[in-house]
Coordinates of C-alpha atoms and ligand atoms in Angstrom, one line a residue:
M1 CA 0.0 0.0 0.0
T2 CA 2.8 2.4 0.9
E3 CA 4.3 1.9 -2.5
Q4 CA 1.1 2.8 -4.2
A5 CA 0.6 5.7 -1.9
A6 CA 4.1 6.9 -2.9
R7 CA 3.2 6.8 -6.6
P8 CA -0.2 8.2 -6.9
T9 CA -1.7 8.0 -10.3
P10 CA -3.6 11.2 -11.1
S11 CA -6.4 9.5 -13.0
E12 CA -7.0 7.2 -10.0
G13 CA -7.1 9.9 -7.4
G14 CA -4.4 8.3 -5.4
D15 CA -5.8 4.9 -5.6
G16 CA -3.2 2.4 -6.9
T17 CA -3.8 -0.1 -9.6
A18 CA -3.4 -3.1 -7.4
H19 CA -5.8 -1.5 -5.0
R20 CA -8.3 -0.9 -7.8
G21 CA -7.9 -4.5 -8.8
A22 CA -8.7 -5.6 -5.3
R23 CA -11.8 -3.5 -5.2
R24 CA -13.0 -5.0 -8.5
L25 CA -12.3 -8.5 -7.1
L26 CA -14.3 -7.7 -4.0
A27 CA -17.1 -6.1 -6.0
A28 CA -17.4 -9.2 -8.1
L29 CA -17.4 -11.3 -5.0
A30 CA -20.2 -8.9 -3.7
G31 CA -22.2 -9.7 -6.8
L32 CA -21.7 -13.4 -6.2
L33 CA -22.7 -13.2 -2.6
A34 CA -25.7 -11.0 -3.4
A35 CA -26.9 -13.7 -5.9
A36 CA -26.4 -16.3 -3.2
V37 CA -28.5 -14.3 -0.8
A38 CA -31.2 -13.9 -3.5
L39 CA -31.3 -17.6 -4.3
G40 CA -31.2 -18.6 -0.6
I41 CA -34.1 -16.3 0.3
A42 CA -35.9 -17.5 -2.8
E43 CA -35.6 -21.1 -1.6
L44 CA -37.0 -20.1 1.7
V45 CA -40.0 -18.5 0.2
A46 CA -40.4 -21.4 -2.2
A47 CA -40.8 -23.5 0.9
L48 CA -44.1 -21.7 1.4
V49 CA -45.2 -21.6 -2.2
G50 CA -43.9 -24.9 -3.6
P51 CA -40.6 -26.3 -4.9
A52 CA -41.3 -25.6 -8.5
S53 CA -41.5 -21.9 -7.8
S54 CA -37.8 -21.8 -6.9
P55 CA -36.2 -19.5 -9.5
V56 CA -33.4 -22.0 -10.2
V57 CA -36.0 -24.7 -10.9
A58 CA -38.3 -22.4 -12.8
V59 CA -35.5 -21.0 -15.0
G60 CA -34.2 -24.6 -15.6
D61 CA -37.7 -25.7 -16.5
A62 CA -38.1 -22.8 -18.9
A63 CA -34.7 -23.7 -20.4
I64 CA -36.0 -27.2 -21.0
T65 CA -39.1 -25.8 -22.7
L66 CA -37.1 -23.3 -24.8
T67 CA -34.2 -25.5 -25.6
P68 CA -34.2 -26.4 -29.3
E69 CA -35.1 -30.0 -29.9
P70 CA -31.7 -31.2 -31.2
V71 CA -30.0 -29.9 -28.1
K72 CA -32.5 -31.6 -25.9
A73 CA -32.1 -34.8 -27.8
F74 CA -28.3 -34.4 -27.5
A75 CA -28.7 -33.8 -23.7
I76 CA -30.8 -37.0 -23.2
R77 CA -28.3 -38.9 -25.3
T78 CA -25.2 -37.6 -23.6
F79 CA -26.2 -37.2 -20.0
G80 CA -29.1 -39.6 -19.9
E81 CA -30.7 -39.7 -16.5
N82 CA -28.2 -37.0 -15.3
D83 CA -29.5 -34.5 -17.7
K84 CA -31.4 -32.6 -15.0
I85 CA -28.4 -32.3 -12.7
V86 CA -26.4 -31.0 -15.6
L87 CA -29.0 -28.5 -16.4
I88 CA -29.2 -27.2 -12.8
I89 CA -25.4 -26.9 -12.6
G90 CA -25.5 -25.1 -15.9
T91 CA -28.2 -22.7 -14.7
L92 CA -26.2 -22.0 -11.5
L93 CA -23.0 -21.4 -13.5
V94 CA -24.8 -18.9 -15.8
I95 CA -26.2 -17.1 -12.7
A96 CA -22.8 -17.0 -11.1
V97 CA -21.2 -15.4 -14.2
Y98 CA -24.1 -12.9 -14.3
A99 CA -23.6 -12.1 -10.6
L100 CA -19.9 -11.4 -11.0
V101 CA -20.7 -8.9 -13.7
I102 CA -23.5 -7.4 -11.5
G103 CA -21.0 -6.9 -8.8
L104 CA -18.6 -5.0 -11.1
V105 CA -21.3 -2.9 -12.6
G106 CA -22.6 -2.1 -9.1
L107 CA -19.2 -0.8 -8.1
R108 CA -19.5 1.8 -10.9
S109 CA -23.2 2.5 -10.5
R110 CA -25.3 1.1 -7.7
R111 CA -28.4 1.9 -9.6
L112 CA -27.3 -0.3 -12.5
G113 CA -26.3 -3.0 -10.1
V114 CA -29.6 -3.0 -8.5
A115 CA -31.3 -2.9 -11.9
G116 CA -29.3 -6.0 -12.8
I117 CA -30.6 -7.8 -9.8
A118 CA -34.1 -6.7 -10.6
L119 CA -33.8 -8.0 -14.1
F120 CA -32.6 -11.3 -12.6
G121 CA -35.7 -11.3 -10.4
V122 CA -37.9 -10.6 -13.4
V123 CA -36.5 -13.5 -15.3
G124 CA -37.2 -15.8 -12.3
I125 CA -40.7 -14.4 -11.9
V126 CA -41.6 -14.8 -15.6
A127 CA -40.2 -18.3 -15.7
A128 CA -42.1 -19.4 -12.6
V129 CA -45.4 -17.7 -13.4
T130 CA -45.5 -18.9 -17.0
R131 CA -44.9 -22.6 -16.3
P132 CA -47.9 -24.6 -17.5
A133 CA -49.0 -25.3 -13.9
G134 CA -47.8 -21.9 -12.6
G135 CA -49.8 -19.1 -10.9
L136 CA -49.0 -15.6 -9.8
L137 CA -48.0 -16.7 -6.4
D138 CA -45.1 -18.7 -8.0
G139 CA -43.4 -15.4 -8.7
L140 CA -43.1 -14.6 -5.0
P141 CA -39.8 -16.4 -4.4
S142 CA -38.0 -14.6 -7.2
L143 CA -39.5 -11.3 -6.1
V144 CA -38.5 -11.5 -2.5
G145 CA -35.2 -13.1 -3.4
A146 CA -34.3 -10.3 -5.8
A147 CA -35.2 -7.7 -3.2
A148 CA -33.0 -9.4 -0.6
G149 CA -30.3 -9.7 -3.2
A150 CA -30.4 -6.0 -3.9
V151 CA -30.1 -5.1 -0.2
A152 CA -27.2 -7.5 0.1
L153 CA -25.5 -6.0 -3.0
L154 CA -25.8 -2.5 -1.6
A155 CA -24.6 -3.5 1.9
L156 CA -21.6 -5.3 0.4
L157 CA -20.7 -2.5 -2.0
A158 CA -20.9 0.1 0.7
P159 CA -17.6 -0.7 2.3
L160 CA -15.9 -0.7 -1.1
Q161 CA -16.9 2.8 -1.8
R162 CA -14.4 5.7 -1.8
P163 CA -15.2 8.5 0.5
T164 CA -17.3 11.1 -1.1
P165 CA -15.2 14.3 -1.4
A166 CA -16.4 16.8 1.1
A167 CA -15.1 19.6 -1.0
P168 CA -17.4 22.1 -2.6
G169 CA -19.1 20.6 -5.6
A170 CA -19.5 17.3 -3.9
G171 CA -23.2 17.5 -4.8
T172 CA -22.6 17.8 -8.5
A173 CA -22.8 14.7 -10.6
P174 CA -19.4 13.1 -11.5
A175 CA -18.3 13.1 -15.1
P176 CA -19.1 9.9 -16.9
G177 CA -16.3 7.4 -16.4
D178 CA -14.9 9.3 -13.4
P179 CA -13.8 6.6 -11.1
Q180 CA -14.3 9.0 -8.2
G181 CA -18.1 8.9 -8.4
S182 CA -20.5 6.1 -9.0
G183 CA -23.7 8.0 -9.8
S184 CA -26.0 9.8 -7.5
A185 CA -27.2 6.6 -5.9
D186 CA -24.0 6.9 -4.0
G187 CA -24.8 10.2 -2.4
R188 CA -25.7 10.4 1.2
D189 CA -29.3 10.9 0.3
G190 CA -29.4 7.8 -1.9
L191 CA -30.7 4.5 -0.7
A192 CA -27.2 3.2 -0.5
G193 CA -26.0 6.2 1.3
R194 CA -28.7 5.8 3.9
L195 CA -28.0 2.1 4.1
R196 CA -24.3 2.9 4.6
D197 CA -25.1 5.2 7.4
L198 CA -27.3 2.6 8.8
L199 CA -24.5 0.1 8.8
G200 CA -22.1 2.7 10.0
A201 CA -20.1 2.1 6.8
G202 CA -19.6 5.8 6.4
D203 CA -16.4 5.6 8.5
R204 CA -13.7 6.7 6.1
K205 CA -10.7 4.6 5.9
G206 CA -7.6 6.0 4.3
A207 CA -7.8 4.0 1.1
G208 CA -11.5 4.6 0.8
M209 CA -12.3 1.0 1.3
D210 CA -13.2 -0.7 4.5
R211 CA -12.1 -4.3 4.0
R212 CA -12.9 -5.3 7.5
R213 CA -16.5 -4.2 7.1
F214 CA -16.7 -5.8 3.7
F215 CA -15.6 -9.2 5.1
L216 CA -17.9 -8.9 8.1
T217 CA -20.8 -8.1 5.7
S218 CA -19.7 -11.0 3.5
G219 CA -19.8 -13.3 6.5
V220 CA -23.4 -12.2 7.2
A221 CA -24.3 -12.7 3.5
V222 CA -22.9 -16.2 3.4
G223 CA -24.7 -17.1 6.6
V224 CA -28.0 -15.7 5.4
A225 CA -27.6 -17.5 2.0
A226 CA -26.7 -20.8 3.7
V227 CA -29.3 -20.7 6.4
A228 CA -32.1 -19.5 4.2
G229 CA -31.2 -21.8 1.3
G230 CA -30.5 -24.9 3.4
G231 CA -33.5 -24.2 5.6
G232 CA -35.7 -23.6 2.5
R233 CA -34.6 -26.8 0.9
L234 CA -35.3 -28.7 4.1
L235 CA -38.7 -27.0 4.5
Q236 CA -39.5 -27.8 0.9
Q237 CA -39.4 -31.5 1.9
R238 CA -42.8 -30.9 3.6
F239 CA -44.2 -31.2 0.0
D240 CA -42.7 -34.7 -0.3
V241 CA -45.3 -37.4 -0.6
A242 CA -42.8 -40.2 0.0
G243 CA -44.5 -40.9 3.4
E244 CA -48.0 -40.9 2.0
R245 CA -46.8 -43.1 -0.8
S246 CA -45.4 -45.7 1.5
D247 CA -48.6 -45.6 3.6
L248 CA -50.7 -46.5 0.6
V249 CA -52.0 -50.0 0.5
L250 CA -52.4 -51.4 -2.9
P251 CA -55.6 -53.4 -3.7
R252 CA -55.6 -56.9 -5.1
P253 CA -56.3 -57.2 -8.9
A254 CA -59.4 -58.9 -10.1
S255 CA -57.2 -60.2 -12.9
P256 CA -53.7 -61.0 -11.8
A257 CA -50.7 -61.2 -14.1
P258 CA -50.2 -64.6 -15.8
A259 CA -48.0 -66.9 -13.8
L260 CA -44.4 -67.0 -14.9
P261 CA -43.2 -70.4 -16.0
A262 CA -40.2 -71.9 -14.2
G263 CA -36.9 -70.6 -15.6
A264 CA -38.6 -67.6 -17.1
D265 CA -35.7 -65.3 -16.3
L266 CA -32.6 -66.4 -18.3
A267 CA -30.5 -63.7 -16.5
R268 CA -30.1 -66.0 -13.5
D269 CA -27.7 -68.0 -15.6
V270 CA -26.2 -65.5 -17.9
E271 CA -24.0 -62.7 -16.5
G272 CA -24.5 -59.3 -18.0
L273 CA -28.0 -60.2 -19.4
T274 CA -30.8 -57.7 -18.6
P275 CA -33.1 -59.2 -16.0
L276 CA -36.7 -60.0 -17.1
F277 CA -38.0 -57.5 -14.6
T278 CA -36.4 -54.1 -14.0
D279 CA -36.1 -53.0 -10.4
N280 CA -38.1 -49.8 -9.8
R281 CA -34.8 -48.1 -8.8
E282 CA -33.1 -49.2 -12.0
F283 CA -36.0 -48.3 -14.3
Y284 CA -35.1 -45.7 -16.8
R285 CA -36.6 -42.3 -16.3
V286 CA -37.4 -39.8 -19.0
D287 CA -39.4 -36.6 -18.4
T288 CA -39.1 -32.8 -18.4
A289 CA -39.7 -32.4 -14.7
I290 CA -36.8 -30.9 -12.8
T291 CA -38.6 -31.1 -9.5
V292 CA -40.6 -34.3 -9.5
P293 CA -44.3 -33.4 -9.0
Q294 CA -45.5 -34.3 -5.5
I295 CA -49.1 -35.2 -5.6
S296 CA -50.8 -36.0 -2.3
P297 CA -53.0 -39.1 -2.6
S298 CA -55.7 -37.3 -0.6
G299 CA -55.8 -34.3 -2.9
Y300 CA -55.5 -36.3 -6.1
R301 CA -58.2 -35.9 -8.8
L302 CA -58.4 -37.3 -12.3
T303 CA -60.7 -35.1 -14.4
L304 CA -62.2 -36.1 -17.7
T305 CA -63.1 -33.4 -20.2
G306 CA -64.0 -33.0 -23.9
M307 CA -65.8 -35.5 -26.0
F308 CA -67.3 -37.7 -23.3
D309 CA -71.0 -38.2 -22.8
S310 CA -70.9 -38.5 -19.0
P311 CA -67.4 -37.5 -17.8
K312 CA -66.7 -37.8 -14.1
S313 CA -63.9 -36.8 -11.9
Y314 CA -62.1 -39.5 -9.8
T315 CA -60.3 -39.6 -6.5
L316 CA -57.5 -42.0 -6.0
D317 CA -59.8 -44.1 -3.8
D318 CA -62.3 -44.2 -6.6
L319 CA -59.7 -45.8 -8.8
L320 CA -58.2 -48.1 -6.2
G321 CA -61.6 -49.3 -5.1
R322 CA -62.7 -50.6 -8.5
D323 CA -63.6 -54.3 -8.9
D324 CA -62.0 -54.7 -12.3
L325 CA -58.4 -54.0 -11.6
I326 CA -55.8 -55.7 -13.7
E327 CA -52.2 -56.6 -13.2
R328 CA -49.9 -57.0 -16.3
D329 CA -46.3 -57.4 -17.2
I330 CA -45.4 -54.7 -19.7
T331 CA -42.2 -53.4 -21.3
L332 CA -42.1 -49.7 -21.6
T333 CA -39.9 -48.0 -24.2
C334 CA -38.8 -44.5 -25.0
V335 CA -38.7 -43.1 -28.5
S336 CA -35.3 -41.6 -27.7
N337 CA -33.8 -45.0 -27.4
E338 CA -31.0 -45.4 -29.8
V339 CA -30.0 -48.7 -31.5
G340 CA -28.4 -50.7 -28.6
G341 CA -29.8 -48.2 -26.1
R342 CA -31.1 -48.8 -22.6
L343 CA -34.2 -46.6 -22.4
A344 CA -36.5 -49.5 -21.9
G345 CA -37.7 -51.4 -18.8
T346 CA -40.2 -54.0 -17.7
A347 CA -42.4 -54.0 -14.7
R348 CA -45.5 -55.7 -13.3
W349 CA -48.1 -52.9 -13.4
L350 CA -51.4 -52.7 -11.5
G351 CA -54.3 -50.5 -12.4
V352 CA -57.6 -49.7 -14.0
P353 CA -58.3 -51.2 -17.4
L354 CA -58.4 -48.2 -19.7
G355 CA -60.9 -49.3 -22.3
A356 CA -63.6 -50.1 -19.8
F357 CA -62.9 -46.9 -17.9
L358 CA -63.3 -44.7 -21.0
R359 CA -66.5 -46.5 -22.2
E360 CA -68.0 -46.1 -18.8
N361 CA -67.6 -42.3 -19.3
G362 CA -69.1 -42.4 -22.7
V363 CA -66.1 -41.4 -24.8
R364 CA -67.4 -40.4 -28.2
D365 CA -66.6 -42.0 -31.5
S366 CA -65.8 -38.6 -32.9
S367 CA -62.7 -38.4 -30.7
D368 CA -59.6 -39.8 -32.3
Q369 CA -57.1 -38.3 -29.8
L370 CA -56.9 -38.4 -26.0
V371 CA -54.8 -35.6 -24.5
C372 CA -53.4 -36.5 -21.1
T373 CA -52.2 -33.7 -18.9
S374 CA -49.9 -34.1 -16.0
S375 CA -49.9 -32.0 -12.8
D376 CA -46.9 -30.1 -14.2
G377 CA -48.5 -29.3 -17.5
M378 CA -47.0 -31.9 -19.8
T379 CA -49.4 -33.0 -22.5
I380 CA -49.2 -36.4 -24.1
G381 CA -51.6 -37.3 -26.9
T382 CA -52.6 -40.9 -27.7
P383 CA -54.9 -42.4 -30.2
T384 CA -58.4 -42.9 -28.7
R385 CA -58.6 -46.2 -30.6
S386 CA -55.5 -47.6 -28.9
A387 CA -56.7 -46.5 -25.5
L388 CA -60.0 -48.3 -26.1
D389 CA -58.7 -51.4 -27.8
V390 CA -55.2 -52.3 -26.8
D391 CA -55.3 -55.2 -24.4
D392 CA -53.9 -54.3 -21.0
A393 CA -53.9 -50.5 -21.5
M394 CA -54.4 -49.1 -18.1
L395 CA -54.3 -46.3 -15.6
A396 CA -51.5 -47.6 -13.5
F397 CA -50.9 -47.0 -9.8
G398 CA -48.8 -50.0 -8.9
M399 CA -45.4 -50.9 -10.2
N400 CA -43.6 -54.2 -9.2
G401 CA -45.8 -54.6 -6.1
E402 CA -45.4 -51.0 -4.8
P403 CA -47.3 -47.8 -5.4
L404 CA -45.8 -46.0 -8.4
P405 CA -42.5 -44.4 -7.4
V406 CA -42.8 -40.6 -7.4
E407 CA -40.4 -40.3 -10.3
H408 CA -42.5 -42.7 -12.3
G409 CA -45.8 -40.8 -12.0
F410 CA -47.2 -41.3 -8.5
P411 CA -50.1 -41.6 -7.9
V412 CA -51.4 -42.5 -11.4
R413 CA -50.0 -42.8 -14.9
M414 CA -51.2 -44.1 -18.2
L415 CA -49.7 -47.1 -20.0
I416 CA -50.6 -48.4 -23.4
P417 CA -48.5 -51.4 -24.6
G418 CA -47.0 -51.0 -28.0
L419 CA -46.8 -47.2 -28.0
Y420 CA -43.7 -45.2 -27.1
G421 CA -43.9 -43.4 -23.7
Y422 CA -44.2 -39.9 -25.2
V423 CA -47.5 -40.9 -26.9
S424 CA -49.0 -43.1 -24.2
A425 CA -47.4 -43.1 -20.8
C426 CA -48.3 -39.8 -19.1
K427 CA -47.0 -39.7 -15.6
W428 CA -48.6 -37.6 -12.7
L429 CA -51.8 -37.9 -14.8
T430 CA -54.5 -35.4 -13.7
R431 CA -56.6 -34.8 -16.8
I432 CA -57.8 -36.8 -19.9
E433 CA -59.4 -34.7 -22.6
A434 CA -61.1 -36.6 -25.4
T435 CA -60.4 -34.5 -28.6
T436 CA -59.0 -34.9 -32.1
F437 CA -55.6 -34.9 -33.7
D438 CA -56.7 -31.9 -35.8
A439 CA -57.7 -29.9 -32.8
F440 CA -54.5 -30.2 -30.6
D441 CA -50.8 -30.8 -30.9
P442 CA -49.4 -32.1 -27.6
Y443 CA -45.9 -31.1 -26.2
W444 CA -43.7 -33.4 -28.2
V445 CA -45.7 -33.1 -31.4
E446 CA -45.3 -29.4 -31.2
R447 CA -41.6 -30.2 -31.2
D448 CA -41.9 -32.2 -34.5
W449 CA -42.0 -35.7 -33.1
A450 CA -44.6 -37.9 -34.7
A451 CA -48.2 -37.7 -33.4
Q452 CA -48.5 -41.4 -33.6
A453 CA -45.7 -43.7 -32.8
P454 CA -46.0 -47.5 -32.4
I455 CA -42.9 -49.2 -30.9
K456 CA -40.6 -50.7 -33.6
V457 CA -39.4 -54.4 -33.5
F458 CA -36.1 -54.1 -31.6
S459 CA -33.3 -56.3 -30.2
R460 CA -30.0 -55.5 -28.5
I461 CA -26.9 -57.3 -27.4
D462 CA -26.2 -57.0 -23.7
T463 CA -23.2 -59.3 -23.4
P464 CA -20.4 -59.7 -24.2
A465 CA -19.5 -56.0 -23.7
P466 CA -18.1 -54.3 -26.7
L467 CA -14.3 -53.9 -26.9
R468 CA -13.6 -55.4 -23.6
A469 CA -11.3 -58.4 -24.2
F470 CA -12.3 -61.8 -22.9
P471 CA -10.5 -65.2 -23.2
P472 CA -11.3 -67.4 -26.2
G473 CA -13.8 -70.2 -25.8
R474 CA -17.5 -70.7 -25.2
R475 CA -19.5 -67.9 -23.8
P476 CA -23.1 -66.7 -24.3
I477 CA -24.0 -63.9 -26.6
A478 CA -27.2 -62.6 -25.0
G479 CA -29.7 -59.7 -24.9
V480 CA -33.3 -58.7 -25.1
A481 CA -35.8 -58.1 -27.8
W482 CA -39.2 -56.5 -27.9
A483 CA -42.3 -56.0 -30.1
Q484 CA -45.0 -55.0 -27.6
T485 CA -48.6 -56.2 -28.4
R486 CA -47.2 -58.5 -31.1
G487 CA -44.6 -60.5 -29.3
I488 CA -41.2 -61.7 -30.3
A489 CA -41.1 -65.0 -32.4
R490 CA -37.4 -65.2 -33.3
V491 CA -34.0 -63.6 -32.6
E492 CA -31.1 -64.3 -34.9
V493 CA -27.4 -63.5 -34.4
R494 CA -24.7 -63.1 -37.0
V495 CA -21.0 -63.5 -36.1
D496 CA -18.7 -61.9 -38.6
D497 CA -19.7 -63.0 -42.0
A498 CA -21.3 -66.3 -41.0
D499 CA -25.0 -67.2 -41.5
W500 CA -27.6 -66.0 -39.1
V501 CA -28.1 -68.4 -36.2
E502 CA -31.3 -68.5 -34.1
A503 CA -30.9 -67.8 -30.4
E504 CA -32.7 -69.5 -27.6
L505 CA -35.6 -67.3 -26.2
S506 CA -36.9 -66.9 -22.7
P507 CA -40.4 -68.4 -22.4
Q508 CA -43.2 -66.5 -24.1
V509 CA -45.2 -65.0 -21.2
D510 CA -47.0 -62.1 -22.7
A511 CA -46.7 -60.3 -26.0
D512 CA -46.2 -57.0 -24.1
L513 CA -43.2 -58.3 -22.3
W514 CA -39.7 -58.3 -23.9
R515 CA -38.0 -61.6 -24.3
Q516 CA -34.4 -62.4 -23.4
W517 CA -32.3 -64.3 -26.0
V518 CA -29.1 -66.3 -25.5
L519 CA -26.8 -67.9 -28.0
P520 CA -23.7 -69.8 -26.6
Y521 CA -20.8 -69.3 -29.0
D522 CA -17.3 -70.7 -29.3
F523 CA -15.1 -67.6 -29.7
T524 CA -11.8 -68.0 -31.5
P525 CA -9.0 -65.4 -30.7
G526 CA -9.3 -62.1 -32.5
Q527 CA -11.8 -59.4 -33.1
H528 CA -15.4 -60.3 -34.0
S529 CA -18.4 -58.4 -35.1
L530 CA -21.8 -59.5 -33.6
T531 CA -25.1 -58.4 -35.0
V532 CA -28.6 -59.2 -33.8
R533 CA -32.1 -58.9 -35.4
A534 CA -35.5 -59.9 -34.1
T535 CA -38.7 -61.0 -35.8
S536 CA -42.1 -60.3 -34.3
A537 CA -44.8 -63.0 -33.9
D538 CA -46.7 -61.4 -36.7
G539 CA -43.7 -61.8 -39.0
E540 CA -42.0 -58.5 -39.2
T541 CA -38.2 -58.7 -39.1
Q542 CA -36.4 -55.8 -37.5
T543 CA -35.2 -53.6 -40.4
E544 CA -31.5 -53.1 -41.1
E545 CA -32.3 -49.5 -42.3
R546 CA -30.8 -47.0 -39.8
A547 CA -33.1 -44.3 -38.6
S548 CA -32.4 -41.9 -35.7
P549 CA -35.0 -41.6 -32.9
K550 CA -36.6 -38.5 -34.4
P551 CA -39.5 -38.4 -35.4
D552 CA -40.9 -41.8 -34.5
G553 CA -38.2 -44.1 -33.1
A554 CA -34.7 -45.4 -34.1
S555 CA -34.3 -48.4 -36.3
G556 CA -31.4 -50.6 -37.5
W557 CA -29.6 -53.7 -36.3
H558 CA -27.5 -53.5 -33.2
S559 CA -24.0 -54.5 -34.1
I560 CA -20.9 -54.5 -31.8
Q561 CA -17.2 -55.4 -32.0
V562 CA -15.8 -57.7 -29.4
I563 CA -12.2 -59.0 -28.8
S564 CA -11.2 -62.4 -27.7
R565 CA -7.6 -63.0 -26.7
Ligands
MTE1 N1 -45.8 -36.0 -17.1 C1 -44.9 -36.6 -17.9 N2 -45.1 -37.8 -18.3 C2 -44.3 -38.4 -19.2 C3 -43.1 -37.8 -19.6 C4 -42.9 -36.4 -19.2 O1 -41.9 -35.8 -19.6 N3 -43.8 -35.9 -18.3 N4 -42.2 -38.4 -20.5 C5 -42.8 -39.5 -21.2 C6 -41.7 -40.3 -21.9 S1 -40.9 -39.6 -23.2 C7 -41.4 -41.6 -21.5 S2 -40.4 -42.6 -22.4 C8 -42.1 -42.2 -20.3 C9 -41.0 -42.7 -19.4 O2 -41.5 -43.2 -18.2 P1 -40.6 -43.6 -17.0 O3 -39.8 -42.3 -16.7 O4 -41.4 -44.0 -15.9 O5 -39.6 -44.6 -17.5 O6 -42.9 -41.3 -19.6 C10 -43.6 -40.5 -20.4 N5 -44.5 -39.7 -19.6
MO2 MO1 -39.8 -41.3 -24.2

């Protein structure tokens, strides 16, 4: 400091370059801390309003909605089930960079700094309020958060401010770009000035910067952000329905799933083969929900609207208490599944038979599309014909002997075997509207995915793993194949340029269930290429023609390279 004091730079009014650098650094830090306070307070308020009103979540949600489709597809492909964590981290990083800039801007002009925070609040408010399921109240966390952030910014910048010259002319506005002044908001009469007086930050230190006070204020800011944010997150858990979910007792089906023959699951004997049933915890998850909708069973309503003769509204008890419940084994598949991909899973589902349910409500012949809406505003359109006629289509509330896991749609979702999830499997289902394809484009169709999308005949190799060397000799080549509603009749494997060889299949249980296939093979040393193709029970062989998932599902043979040595 002494060195700088000895070499005053006229343009800096005696303030050294290093000193100025330090001020900037601290100002940027002030911006970051102010943002932390804003987000922390917002989380606390979100604990009153609901988790989805949190600005980070709302902005992340909006980002998902606004993200161009190819980027979204890329994210699902690249990050898979972690796509939401990546998005939240990305959102926080963007906020952090913005906050650093706000701090620097605030050093020059507090007014602009505060305006920057206000803008940040407005973005949060707009994102929260315009969510499909959003209301005005959802803007409150961002509003209060931004106000707290502005106060924090002013309090943090105050100790970094140079003394206001007491010389005559102090009241005149500083020239633009004059580092001495930072706009009139700095003056004693300004909000900041008053705040500074309030905090006693008016004490002038020689260098015009009160580091001690800055760090004290920073400590308070960190504390407020951590306590409000952490507390808010904790309090938000009161919205969790995990407890109510585990208290729910599932009814018995009038029509249980067909018994499985002995030896139904070939994975018991083949390492690396996908099990016949997927654990709920292992089940793939694809949705646009950053915060999983939490629907209390007691508050649950399923509403029917549109082209029904006598539509009713149902409570969860209404559905659970029916005497026609069915239990079925069904493989669910995502349209985003690539050749060889893992976005498919099988469960034993329990629920209300959909066809009977719709007829009971008098669904009209003139309706060719049902639009399902979830509590978070997702819309999924499905052909009315499929909903009426596909065997085993259901409103499911049980999955592998448990109530639906919250991530998989608790308390009620739709399932229609043979249709990709985005055109059939609406989770957190709260409304079914009978309408037409002409009248309405649901969420994914608006984004240029096909309005109708039956699942394609598919097979994949699970083992051996590609490019991981194994010793020569006999070992199984194995995987799964599916063609829901039709069933799998045959799976063939080709090794290098040899002829296709038929694999052994797991017992045929139900056409809606995938089948495992196994082919023991004597591997010679070297690299081999393995290819698989399936044929459905109605005679369609999986096409070799490659298609990407968009618009109606990937196609092509799964082929991998393996090494034996
Ligand atoms: N409410 C809601 N339901 C939804 C989705 C969604 O984003 N929101 N995604 C659909 C898609 S694309 C698929 S593949 C299935 C996935 O169901 P799962 O997550 O239980 O495996 O849910 C469908 N239902
Ligand atoms: Mo999907």
